[in-house]
mmCIF file of C-alpha atoms in Angstrom:
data_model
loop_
_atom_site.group_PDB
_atom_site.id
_atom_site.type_symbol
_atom_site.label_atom_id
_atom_site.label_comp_id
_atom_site.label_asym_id
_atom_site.label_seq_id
_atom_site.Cartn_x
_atom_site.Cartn_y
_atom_site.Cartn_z
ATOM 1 C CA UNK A 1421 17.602 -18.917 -4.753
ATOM 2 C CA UNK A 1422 21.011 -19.947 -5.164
ATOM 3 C CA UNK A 1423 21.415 -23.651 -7.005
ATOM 4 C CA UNK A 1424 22.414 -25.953 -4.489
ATOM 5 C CA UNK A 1425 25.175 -27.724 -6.755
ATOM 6 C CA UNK A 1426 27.398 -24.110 -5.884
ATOM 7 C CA UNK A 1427 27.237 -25.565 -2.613
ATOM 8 C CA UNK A 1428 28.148 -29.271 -3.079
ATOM 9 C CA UNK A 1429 30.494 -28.535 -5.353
ATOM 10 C CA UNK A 1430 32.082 -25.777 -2.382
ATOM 11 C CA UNK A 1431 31.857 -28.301 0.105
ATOM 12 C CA UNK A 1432 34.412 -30.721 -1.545
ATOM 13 C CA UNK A 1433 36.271 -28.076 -2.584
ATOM 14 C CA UNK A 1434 36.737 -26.634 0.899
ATOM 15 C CA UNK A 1435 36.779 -30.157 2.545
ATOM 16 C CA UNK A 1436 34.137 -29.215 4.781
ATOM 17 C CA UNK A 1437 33.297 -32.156 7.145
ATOM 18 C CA UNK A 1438 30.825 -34.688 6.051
ATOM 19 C CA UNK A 1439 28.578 -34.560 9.038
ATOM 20 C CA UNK A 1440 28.378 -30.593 9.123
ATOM 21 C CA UNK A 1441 27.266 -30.555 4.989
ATOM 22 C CA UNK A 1442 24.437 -33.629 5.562
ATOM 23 C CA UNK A 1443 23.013 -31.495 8.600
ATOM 24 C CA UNK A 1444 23.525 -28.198 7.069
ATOM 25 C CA UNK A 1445 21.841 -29.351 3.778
ATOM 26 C CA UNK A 1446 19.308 -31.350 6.452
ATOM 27 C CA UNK A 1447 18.296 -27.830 7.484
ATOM 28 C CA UNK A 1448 18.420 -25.486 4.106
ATOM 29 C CA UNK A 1449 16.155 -27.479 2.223
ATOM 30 C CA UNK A 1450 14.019 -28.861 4.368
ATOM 31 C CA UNK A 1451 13.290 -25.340 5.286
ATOM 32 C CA UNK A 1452 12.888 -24.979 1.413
ATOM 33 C CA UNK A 1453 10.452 -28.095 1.050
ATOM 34 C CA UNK A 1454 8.388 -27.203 4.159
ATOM 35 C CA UNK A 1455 7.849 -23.462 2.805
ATOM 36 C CA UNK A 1456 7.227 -24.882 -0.630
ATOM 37 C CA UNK A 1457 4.373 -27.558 0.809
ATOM 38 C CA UNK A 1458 2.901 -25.132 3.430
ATOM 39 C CA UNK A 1459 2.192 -22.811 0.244
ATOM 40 C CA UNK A 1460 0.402 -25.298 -1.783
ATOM 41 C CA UNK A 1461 -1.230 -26.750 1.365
ATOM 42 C CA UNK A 1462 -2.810 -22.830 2.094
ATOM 43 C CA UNK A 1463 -2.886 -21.440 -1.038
ATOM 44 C CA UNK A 1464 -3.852 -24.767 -3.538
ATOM 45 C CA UNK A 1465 -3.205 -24.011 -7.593
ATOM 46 C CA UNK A 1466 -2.675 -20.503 -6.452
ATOM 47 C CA UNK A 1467 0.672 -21.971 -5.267
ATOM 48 C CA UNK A 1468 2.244 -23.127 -8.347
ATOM 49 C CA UNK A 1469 1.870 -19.234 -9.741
ATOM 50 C CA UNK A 1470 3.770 -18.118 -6.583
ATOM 51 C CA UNK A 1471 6.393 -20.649 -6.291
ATOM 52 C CA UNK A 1472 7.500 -20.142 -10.001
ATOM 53 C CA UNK A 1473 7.752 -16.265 -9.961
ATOM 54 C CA UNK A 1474 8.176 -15.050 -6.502
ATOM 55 C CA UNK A 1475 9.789 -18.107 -4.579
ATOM 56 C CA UNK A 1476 13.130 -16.742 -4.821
ATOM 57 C CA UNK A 1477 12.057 -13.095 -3.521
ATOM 58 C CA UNK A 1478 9.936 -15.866 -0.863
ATOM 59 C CA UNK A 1479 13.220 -17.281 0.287
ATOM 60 C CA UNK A 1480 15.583 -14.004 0.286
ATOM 61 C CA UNK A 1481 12.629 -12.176 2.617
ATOM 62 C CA UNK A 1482 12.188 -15.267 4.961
ATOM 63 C CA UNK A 1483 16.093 -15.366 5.577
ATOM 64 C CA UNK A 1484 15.820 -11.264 5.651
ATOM 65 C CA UNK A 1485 13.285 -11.916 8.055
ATOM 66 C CA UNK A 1486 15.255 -14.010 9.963
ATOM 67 C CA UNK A 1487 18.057 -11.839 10.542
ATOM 68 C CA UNK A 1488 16.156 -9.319 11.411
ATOM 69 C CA UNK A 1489 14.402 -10.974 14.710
ATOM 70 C CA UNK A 1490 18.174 -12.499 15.336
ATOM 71 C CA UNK A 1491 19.729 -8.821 15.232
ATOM 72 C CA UNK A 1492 16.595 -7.437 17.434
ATOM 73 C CA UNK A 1493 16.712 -10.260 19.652
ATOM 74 C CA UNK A 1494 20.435 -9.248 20.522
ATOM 75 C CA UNK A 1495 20.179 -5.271 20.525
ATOM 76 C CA UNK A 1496 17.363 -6.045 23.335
ATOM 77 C CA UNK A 1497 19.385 -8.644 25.416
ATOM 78 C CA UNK A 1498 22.376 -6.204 25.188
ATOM 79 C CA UNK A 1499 20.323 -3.468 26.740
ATOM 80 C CA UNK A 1500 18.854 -5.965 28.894
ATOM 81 C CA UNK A 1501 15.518 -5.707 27.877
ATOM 82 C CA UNK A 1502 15.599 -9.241 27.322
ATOM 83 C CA UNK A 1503 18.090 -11.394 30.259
ATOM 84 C CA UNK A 1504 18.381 -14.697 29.301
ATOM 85 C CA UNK A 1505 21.284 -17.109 30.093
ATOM 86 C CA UNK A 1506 21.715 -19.714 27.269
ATOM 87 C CA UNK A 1507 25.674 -19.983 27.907
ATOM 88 C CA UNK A 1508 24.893 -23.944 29.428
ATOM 89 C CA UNK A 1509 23.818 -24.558 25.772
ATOM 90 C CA UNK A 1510 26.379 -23.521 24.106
ATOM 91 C CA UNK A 1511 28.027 -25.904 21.350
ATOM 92 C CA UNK A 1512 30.756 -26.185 19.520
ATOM 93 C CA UNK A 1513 28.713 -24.942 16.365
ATOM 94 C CA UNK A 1514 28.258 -20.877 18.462
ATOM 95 C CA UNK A 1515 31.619 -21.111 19.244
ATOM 96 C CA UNK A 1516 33.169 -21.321 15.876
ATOM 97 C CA UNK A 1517 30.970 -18.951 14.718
ATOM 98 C CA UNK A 1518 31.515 -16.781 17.382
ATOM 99 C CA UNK A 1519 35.653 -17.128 16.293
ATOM 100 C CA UNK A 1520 34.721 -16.405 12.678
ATOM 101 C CA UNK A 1521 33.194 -13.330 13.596
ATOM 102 C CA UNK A 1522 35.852 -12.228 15.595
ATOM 103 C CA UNK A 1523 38.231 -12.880 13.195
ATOM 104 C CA UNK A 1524 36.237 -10.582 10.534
ATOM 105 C CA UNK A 1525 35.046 -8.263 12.070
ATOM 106 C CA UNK A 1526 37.619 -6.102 11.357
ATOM 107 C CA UNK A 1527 36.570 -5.761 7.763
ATOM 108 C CA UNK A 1528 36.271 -2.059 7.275
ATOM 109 C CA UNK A 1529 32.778 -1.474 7.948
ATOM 110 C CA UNK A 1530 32.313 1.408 5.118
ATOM 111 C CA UNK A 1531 33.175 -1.340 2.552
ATOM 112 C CA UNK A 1532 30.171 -3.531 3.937
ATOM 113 C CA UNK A 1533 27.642 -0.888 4.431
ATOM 114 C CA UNK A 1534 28.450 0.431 0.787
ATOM 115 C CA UNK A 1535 28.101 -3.170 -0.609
ATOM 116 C CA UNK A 1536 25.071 -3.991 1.064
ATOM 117 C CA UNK A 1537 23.448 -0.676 0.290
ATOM 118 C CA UNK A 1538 24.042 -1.862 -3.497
ATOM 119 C CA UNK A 1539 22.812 -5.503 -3.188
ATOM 120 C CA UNK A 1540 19.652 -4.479 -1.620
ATOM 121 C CA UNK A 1541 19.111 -1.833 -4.346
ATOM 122 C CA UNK A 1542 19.694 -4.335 -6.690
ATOM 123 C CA UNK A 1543 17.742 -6.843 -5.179
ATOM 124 C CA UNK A 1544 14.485 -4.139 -4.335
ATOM 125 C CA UNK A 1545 14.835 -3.235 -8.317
ATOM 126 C CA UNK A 1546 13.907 -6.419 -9.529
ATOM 127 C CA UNK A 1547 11.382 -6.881 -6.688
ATOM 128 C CA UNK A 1548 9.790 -3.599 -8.616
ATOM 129 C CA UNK A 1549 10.553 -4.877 -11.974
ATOM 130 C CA UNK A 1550 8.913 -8.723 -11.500
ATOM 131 C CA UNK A 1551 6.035 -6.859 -10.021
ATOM 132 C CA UNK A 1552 5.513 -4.304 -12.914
ATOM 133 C CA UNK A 1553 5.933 -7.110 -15.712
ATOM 134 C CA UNK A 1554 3.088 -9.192 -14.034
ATOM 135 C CA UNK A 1555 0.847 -6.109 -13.811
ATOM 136 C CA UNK A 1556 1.433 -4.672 -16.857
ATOM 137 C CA UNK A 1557 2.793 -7.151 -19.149
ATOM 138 C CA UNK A 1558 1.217 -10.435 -18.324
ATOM 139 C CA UNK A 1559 -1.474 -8.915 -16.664
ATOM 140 C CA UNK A 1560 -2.042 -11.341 -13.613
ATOM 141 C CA UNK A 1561 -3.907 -10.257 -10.640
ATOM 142 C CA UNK A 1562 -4.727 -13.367 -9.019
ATOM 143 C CA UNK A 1563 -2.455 -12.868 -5.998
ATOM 144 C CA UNK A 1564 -3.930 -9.359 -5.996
ATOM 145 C CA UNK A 1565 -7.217 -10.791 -5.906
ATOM 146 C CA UNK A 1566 -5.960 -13.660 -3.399
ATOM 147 C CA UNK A 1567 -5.008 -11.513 -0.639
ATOM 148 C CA UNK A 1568 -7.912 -9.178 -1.074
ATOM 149 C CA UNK A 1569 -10.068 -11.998 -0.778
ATOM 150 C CA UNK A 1570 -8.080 -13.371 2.206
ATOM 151 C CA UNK A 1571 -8.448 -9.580 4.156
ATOM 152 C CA UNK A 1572 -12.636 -9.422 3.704
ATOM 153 C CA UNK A 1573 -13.713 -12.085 6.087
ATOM 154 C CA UNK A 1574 -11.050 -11.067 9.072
ATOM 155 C CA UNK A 1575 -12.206 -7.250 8.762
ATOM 156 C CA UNK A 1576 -13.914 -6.413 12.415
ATOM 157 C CA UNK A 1577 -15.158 -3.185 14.142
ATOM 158 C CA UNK A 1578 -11.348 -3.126 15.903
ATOM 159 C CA UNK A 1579 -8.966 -3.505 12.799
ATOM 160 C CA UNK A 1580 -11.038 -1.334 10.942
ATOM 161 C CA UNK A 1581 -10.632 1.629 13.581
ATOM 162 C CA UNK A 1582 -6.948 0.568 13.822
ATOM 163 C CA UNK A 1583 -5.709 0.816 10.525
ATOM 164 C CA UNK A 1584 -8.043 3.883 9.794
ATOM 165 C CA UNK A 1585 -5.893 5.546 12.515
ATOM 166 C CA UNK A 1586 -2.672 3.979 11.230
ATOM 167 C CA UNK A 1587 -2.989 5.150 7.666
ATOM 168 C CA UNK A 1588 -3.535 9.014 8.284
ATOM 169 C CA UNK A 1589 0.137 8.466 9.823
ATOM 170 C CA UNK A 1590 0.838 8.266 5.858
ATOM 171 C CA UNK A 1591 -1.267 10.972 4.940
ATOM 172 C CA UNK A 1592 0.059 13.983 3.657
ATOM 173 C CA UNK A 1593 -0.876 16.653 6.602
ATOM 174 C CA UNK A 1594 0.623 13.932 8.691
ATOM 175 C CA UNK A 1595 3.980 13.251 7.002
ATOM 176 C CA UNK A 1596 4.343 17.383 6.122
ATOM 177 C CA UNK A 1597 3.676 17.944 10.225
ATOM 178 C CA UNK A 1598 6.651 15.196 11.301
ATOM 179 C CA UNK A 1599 8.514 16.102 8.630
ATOM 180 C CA UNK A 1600 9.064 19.953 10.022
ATOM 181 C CA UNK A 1601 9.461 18.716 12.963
ATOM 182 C CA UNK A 1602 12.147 16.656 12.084
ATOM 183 C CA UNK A 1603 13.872 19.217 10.061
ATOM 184 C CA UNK A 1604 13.536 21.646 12.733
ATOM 185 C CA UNK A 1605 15.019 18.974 15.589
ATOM 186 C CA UNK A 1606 18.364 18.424 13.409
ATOM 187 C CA UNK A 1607 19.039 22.134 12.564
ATOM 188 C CA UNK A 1608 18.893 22.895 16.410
ATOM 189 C CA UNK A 1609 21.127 20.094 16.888
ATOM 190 C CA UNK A 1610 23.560 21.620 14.174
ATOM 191 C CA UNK A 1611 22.741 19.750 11.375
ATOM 192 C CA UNK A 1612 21.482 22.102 9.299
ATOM 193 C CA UNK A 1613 23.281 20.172 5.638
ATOM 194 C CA UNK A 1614 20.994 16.855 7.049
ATOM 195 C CA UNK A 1615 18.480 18.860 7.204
ATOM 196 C CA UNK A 1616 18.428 20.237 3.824
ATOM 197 C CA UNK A 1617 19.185 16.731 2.879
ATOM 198 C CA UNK A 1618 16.377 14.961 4.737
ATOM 199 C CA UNK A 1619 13.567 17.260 3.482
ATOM 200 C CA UNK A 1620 14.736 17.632 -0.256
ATOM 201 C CA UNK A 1621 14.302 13.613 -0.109
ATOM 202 C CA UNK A 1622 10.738 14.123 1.322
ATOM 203 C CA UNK A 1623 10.092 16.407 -1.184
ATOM 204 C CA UNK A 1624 11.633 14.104 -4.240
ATOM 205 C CA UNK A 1625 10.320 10.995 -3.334
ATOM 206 C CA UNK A 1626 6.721 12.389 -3.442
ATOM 207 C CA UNK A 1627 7.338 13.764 -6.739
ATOM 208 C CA UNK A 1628 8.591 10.628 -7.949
ATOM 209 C CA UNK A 1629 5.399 8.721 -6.330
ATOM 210 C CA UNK A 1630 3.311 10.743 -8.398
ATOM 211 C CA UNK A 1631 5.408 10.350 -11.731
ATOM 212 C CA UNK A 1632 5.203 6.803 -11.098
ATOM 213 C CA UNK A 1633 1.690 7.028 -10.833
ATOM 214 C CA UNK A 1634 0.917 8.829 -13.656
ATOM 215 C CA UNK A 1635 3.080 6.544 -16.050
ATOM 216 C CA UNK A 1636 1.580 3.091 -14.979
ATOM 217 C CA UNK A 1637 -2.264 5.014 -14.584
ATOM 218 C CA UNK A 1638 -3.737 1.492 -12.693
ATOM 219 C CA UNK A 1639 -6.614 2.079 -10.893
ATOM 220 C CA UNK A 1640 -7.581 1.136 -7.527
ATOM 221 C CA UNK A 1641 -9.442 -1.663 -6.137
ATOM 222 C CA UNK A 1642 -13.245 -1.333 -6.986
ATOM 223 C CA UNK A 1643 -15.060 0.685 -4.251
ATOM 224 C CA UNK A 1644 -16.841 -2.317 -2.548
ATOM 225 C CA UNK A 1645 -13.678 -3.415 -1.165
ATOM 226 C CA UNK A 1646 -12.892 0.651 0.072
ATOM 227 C CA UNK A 1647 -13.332 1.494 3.888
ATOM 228 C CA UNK A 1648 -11.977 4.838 3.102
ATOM 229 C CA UNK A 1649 -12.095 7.537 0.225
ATOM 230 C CA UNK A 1650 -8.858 7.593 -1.837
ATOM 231 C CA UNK A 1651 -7.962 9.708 -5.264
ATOM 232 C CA UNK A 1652 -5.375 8.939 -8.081
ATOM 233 C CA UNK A 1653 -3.991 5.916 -9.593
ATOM 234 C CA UNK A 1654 -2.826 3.184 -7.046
ATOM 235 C CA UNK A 1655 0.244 2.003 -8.516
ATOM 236 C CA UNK A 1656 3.070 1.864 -6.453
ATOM 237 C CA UNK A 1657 1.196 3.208 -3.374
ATOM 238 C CA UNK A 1658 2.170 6.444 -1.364
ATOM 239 C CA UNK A 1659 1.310 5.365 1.733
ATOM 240 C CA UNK A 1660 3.615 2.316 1.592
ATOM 241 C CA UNK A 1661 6.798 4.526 -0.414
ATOM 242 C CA UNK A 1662 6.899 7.505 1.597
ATOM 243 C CA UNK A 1663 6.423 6.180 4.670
ATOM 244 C CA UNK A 1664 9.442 4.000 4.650
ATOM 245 C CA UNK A 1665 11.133 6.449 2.398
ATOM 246 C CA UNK A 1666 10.565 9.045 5.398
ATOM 247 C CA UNK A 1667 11.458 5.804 8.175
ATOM 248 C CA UNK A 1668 14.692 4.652 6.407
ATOM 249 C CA UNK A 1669 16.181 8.220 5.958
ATOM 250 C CA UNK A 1670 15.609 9.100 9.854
ATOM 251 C CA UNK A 1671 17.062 6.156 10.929
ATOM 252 C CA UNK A 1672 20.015 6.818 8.966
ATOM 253 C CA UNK A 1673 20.138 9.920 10.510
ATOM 254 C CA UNK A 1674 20.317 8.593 14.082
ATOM 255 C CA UNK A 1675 23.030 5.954 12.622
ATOM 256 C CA UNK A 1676 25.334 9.317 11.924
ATOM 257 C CA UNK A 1677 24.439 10.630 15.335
ATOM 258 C CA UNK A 1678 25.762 7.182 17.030
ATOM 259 C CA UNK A 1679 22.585 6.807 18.831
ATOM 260 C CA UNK A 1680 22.055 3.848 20.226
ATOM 261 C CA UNK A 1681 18.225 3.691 20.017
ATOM 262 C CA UNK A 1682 17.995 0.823 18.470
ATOM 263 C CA UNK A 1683 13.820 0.075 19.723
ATOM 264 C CA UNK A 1684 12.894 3.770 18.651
ATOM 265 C CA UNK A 1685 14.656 2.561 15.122
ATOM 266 C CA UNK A 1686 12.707 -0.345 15.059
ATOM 267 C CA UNK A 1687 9.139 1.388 16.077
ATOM 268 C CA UNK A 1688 9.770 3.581 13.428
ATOM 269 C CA UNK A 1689 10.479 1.170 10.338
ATOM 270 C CA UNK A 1690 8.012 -1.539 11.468
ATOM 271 C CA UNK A 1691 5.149 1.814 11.872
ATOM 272 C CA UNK A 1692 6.378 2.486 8.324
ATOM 273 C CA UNK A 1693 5.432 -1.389 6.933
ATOM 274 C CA UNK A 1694 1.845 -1.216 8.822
ATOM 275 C CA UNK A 1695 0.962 1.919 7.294
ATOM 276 C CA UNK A 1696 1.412 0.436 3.920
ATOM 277 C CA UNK A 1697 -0.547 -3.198 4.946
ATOM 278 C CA UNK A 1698 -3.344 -0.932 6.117
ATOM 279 C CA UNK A 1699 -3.960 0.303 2.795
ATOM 280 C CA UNK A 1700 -4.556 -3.451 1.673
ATOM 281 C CA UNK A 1701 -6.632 -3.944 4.259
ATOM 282 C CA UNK A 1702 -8.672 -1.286 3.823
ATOM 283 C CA UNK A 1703 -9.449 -2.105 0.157
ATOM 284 C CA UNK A 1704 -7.959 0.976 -1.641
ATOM 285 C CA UNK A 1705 -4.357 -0.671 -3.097
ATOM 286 C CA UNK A 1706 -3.705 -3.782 -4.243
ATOM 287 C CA UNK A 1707 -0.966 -5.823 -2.079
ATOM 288 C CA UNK A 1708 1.566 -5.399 -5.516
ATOM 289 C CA UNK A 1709 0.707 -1.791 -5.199
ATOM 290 C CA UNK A 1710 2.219 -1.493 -1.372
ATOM 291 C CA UNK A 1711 4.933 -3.999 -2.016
ATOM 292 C CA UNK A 1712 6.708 -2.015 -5.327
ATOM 293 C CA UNK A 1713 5.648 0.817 -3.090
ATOM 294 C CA UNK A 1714 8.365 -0.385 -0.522
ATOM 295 C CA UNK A 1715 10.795 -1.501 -3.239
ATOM 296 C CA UNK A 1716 10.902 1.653 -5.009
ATOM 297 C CA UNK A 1717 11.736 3.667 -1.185
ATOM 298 C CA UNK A 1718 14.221 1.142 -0.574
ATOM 299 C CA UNK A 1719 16.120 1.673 -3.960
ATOM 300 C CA UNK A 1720 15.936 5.426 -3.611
ATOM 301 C CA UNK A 1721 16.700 5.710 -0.258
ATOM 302 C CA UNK A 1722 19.885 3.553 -1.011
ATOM 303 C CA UNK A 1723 20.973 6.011 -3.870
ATOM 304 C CA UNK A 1724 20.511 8.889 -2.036
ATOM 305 C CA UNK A 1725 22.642 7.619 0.990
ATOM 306 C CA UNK A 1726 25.070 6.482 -1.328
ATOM 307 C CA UNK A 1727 25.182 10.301 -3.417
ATOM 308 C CA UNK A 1728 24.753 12.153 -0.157
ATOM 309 C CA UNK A 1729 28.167 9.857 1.414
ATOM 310 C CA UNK A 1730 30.117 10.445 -1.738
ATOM 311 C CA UNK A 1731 29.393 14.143 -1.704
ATOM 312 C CA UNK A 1732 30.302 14.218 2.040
ATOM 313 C CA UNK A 1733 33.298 12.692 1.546
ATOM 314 C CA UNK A 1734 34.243 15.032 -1.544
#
């Protein structure tokens, strides 16, 4: 997403060594190109639609993604869930970037949780905001139509018993029931101002879903893709928002306890992302529906962190 001149013109300015820019360019777009012709080679015309509207989002989730497994991969070989020796293959490229961490780490950690917070608001707003012009604006529902299309012929006995169990998980009963009992967990653990905290955020975001829903008034997917009943307008979807809404705001909470339970935090978020892809599978939201869904969590659970922080700290 960034133009690649920034980083020509960087390299010369930084005299950074020949060898290092040709391989590290090697890599970044060549990673670009092959994403770029595995799209068109999948998706055909569909691809040229895609690429010009969504392949920076494309890039920034893939690198996201990325970071993700690489962060996972080293909270499970800390705990040694994961023992694997790979010191032998070290090279000089780990071990400078192992002395530039070092170096930085010190950066006061506040600073970069505060900052990121922001950038991924930013960035999840005009996730939301792309989405909503191309529904409502320019009307296009071909990648809509394209994934929908892409989910009928896979659909089996099995996945349609899984994600039928999945998506009560986002059901209200179900998210009112682990909600108490969340509430009730941190107040006898003495936490009784996260608690108010956590379940006024419950309480908002649902509101909000619904005020959402009511402005944009889209309707759902016609009934002969629907493997289960479902009421209201579909855009962004519940399911998808509150879920992560509810996932991101627990995790935070075990973040403040210092509790290193780093698989629980990840069973938790990825649970979160299912519940909203079973609602595109099962026909009743369209796949823009689930994704502004998790956009519009992520932006206000990073507002509320960042407003519950400041008035901590006040």
């Amino acid at each position: 997403p960034i133009p690649y001149k920034i980083f020509t013109i960087a390299a010369g300015v930084f005299n950074i060594n020949i060898f290092t820019f040709i391989f590290a360019s090697f890599i970044g777009r060549g990673m670009r190109f092959l994403l770029e012709g595995l799209m068109i080679f999948y998706l055909g015309d569909s691809a040229k639609y895609i690429i010009s509207n969504y392949f920076e989002y494309i890039t920034i989730g893939v690198a996201l993604f990325i970071i993700i497994i690489y962060v996972l991969y080293r909270n499970l070989k800390k705990q040694n869930i994961i023992k694997m020796n790979f010191a032998k293959y070290r090279i000089n490229l780990v071990n400078k970037f192992t002395k530039f961490h070092n170096k930085y780490r010190i950066v006061d950690q506040t600073a970069f949780y505060v900052y990121t917070t922001i950038v991924l608001s930013i960035f999840a707003l005009f996730v939301f905001m792309e989405l909503t012009e191309d529904n409502f604006i320019h009307q296009n529902y071909s990648f809509d139509f394209y994934v929908l299309n892409q989910i009928l012929p896979i659909r089996n006995e099995y996945l349609n018993s899984f994600f039928k169990a999945v998506t009560t998980l986002g059901n209200f009963e179900s998210i009112f029931t682990v909600s108490i009992v969340a509430i009730v967990y941190m107040v006898n653990n003495n936490h009784k101002r996260f608690a108010k905290f956590f379940a006024m955020n419950i309480t908002l975001v649902w509101v909000f879903n619904e005020v959402l829903k009511a402005i944009f008034k889209r309707p759902r997917p016609d009934v002969i893709y629907r493997l289960v009943e479902a009421k209201g307008y579909s855009y962004p979807s519940g399911h998808a928002m509150i879920s992560l809404a509810f996932a991101l705001v627990f995790v935070y909470y075990l973040h403040e306890l210092n509790k290193n339970k780093n698989i629980f935090t990840w069973f938790t978020i990825i649970l979160a992302l299912i519940i909203g892809i079973s609602r595109v599978y099962l026909g009743v939201h369209y796949i823009t529906d689930v994704l502004s869904g998790w956009a519009v969590a992520i932006i206000y659970f990073t507002t509320s962190i960042l407003i519950y922080k400041n008035i901590k700290t006040s």
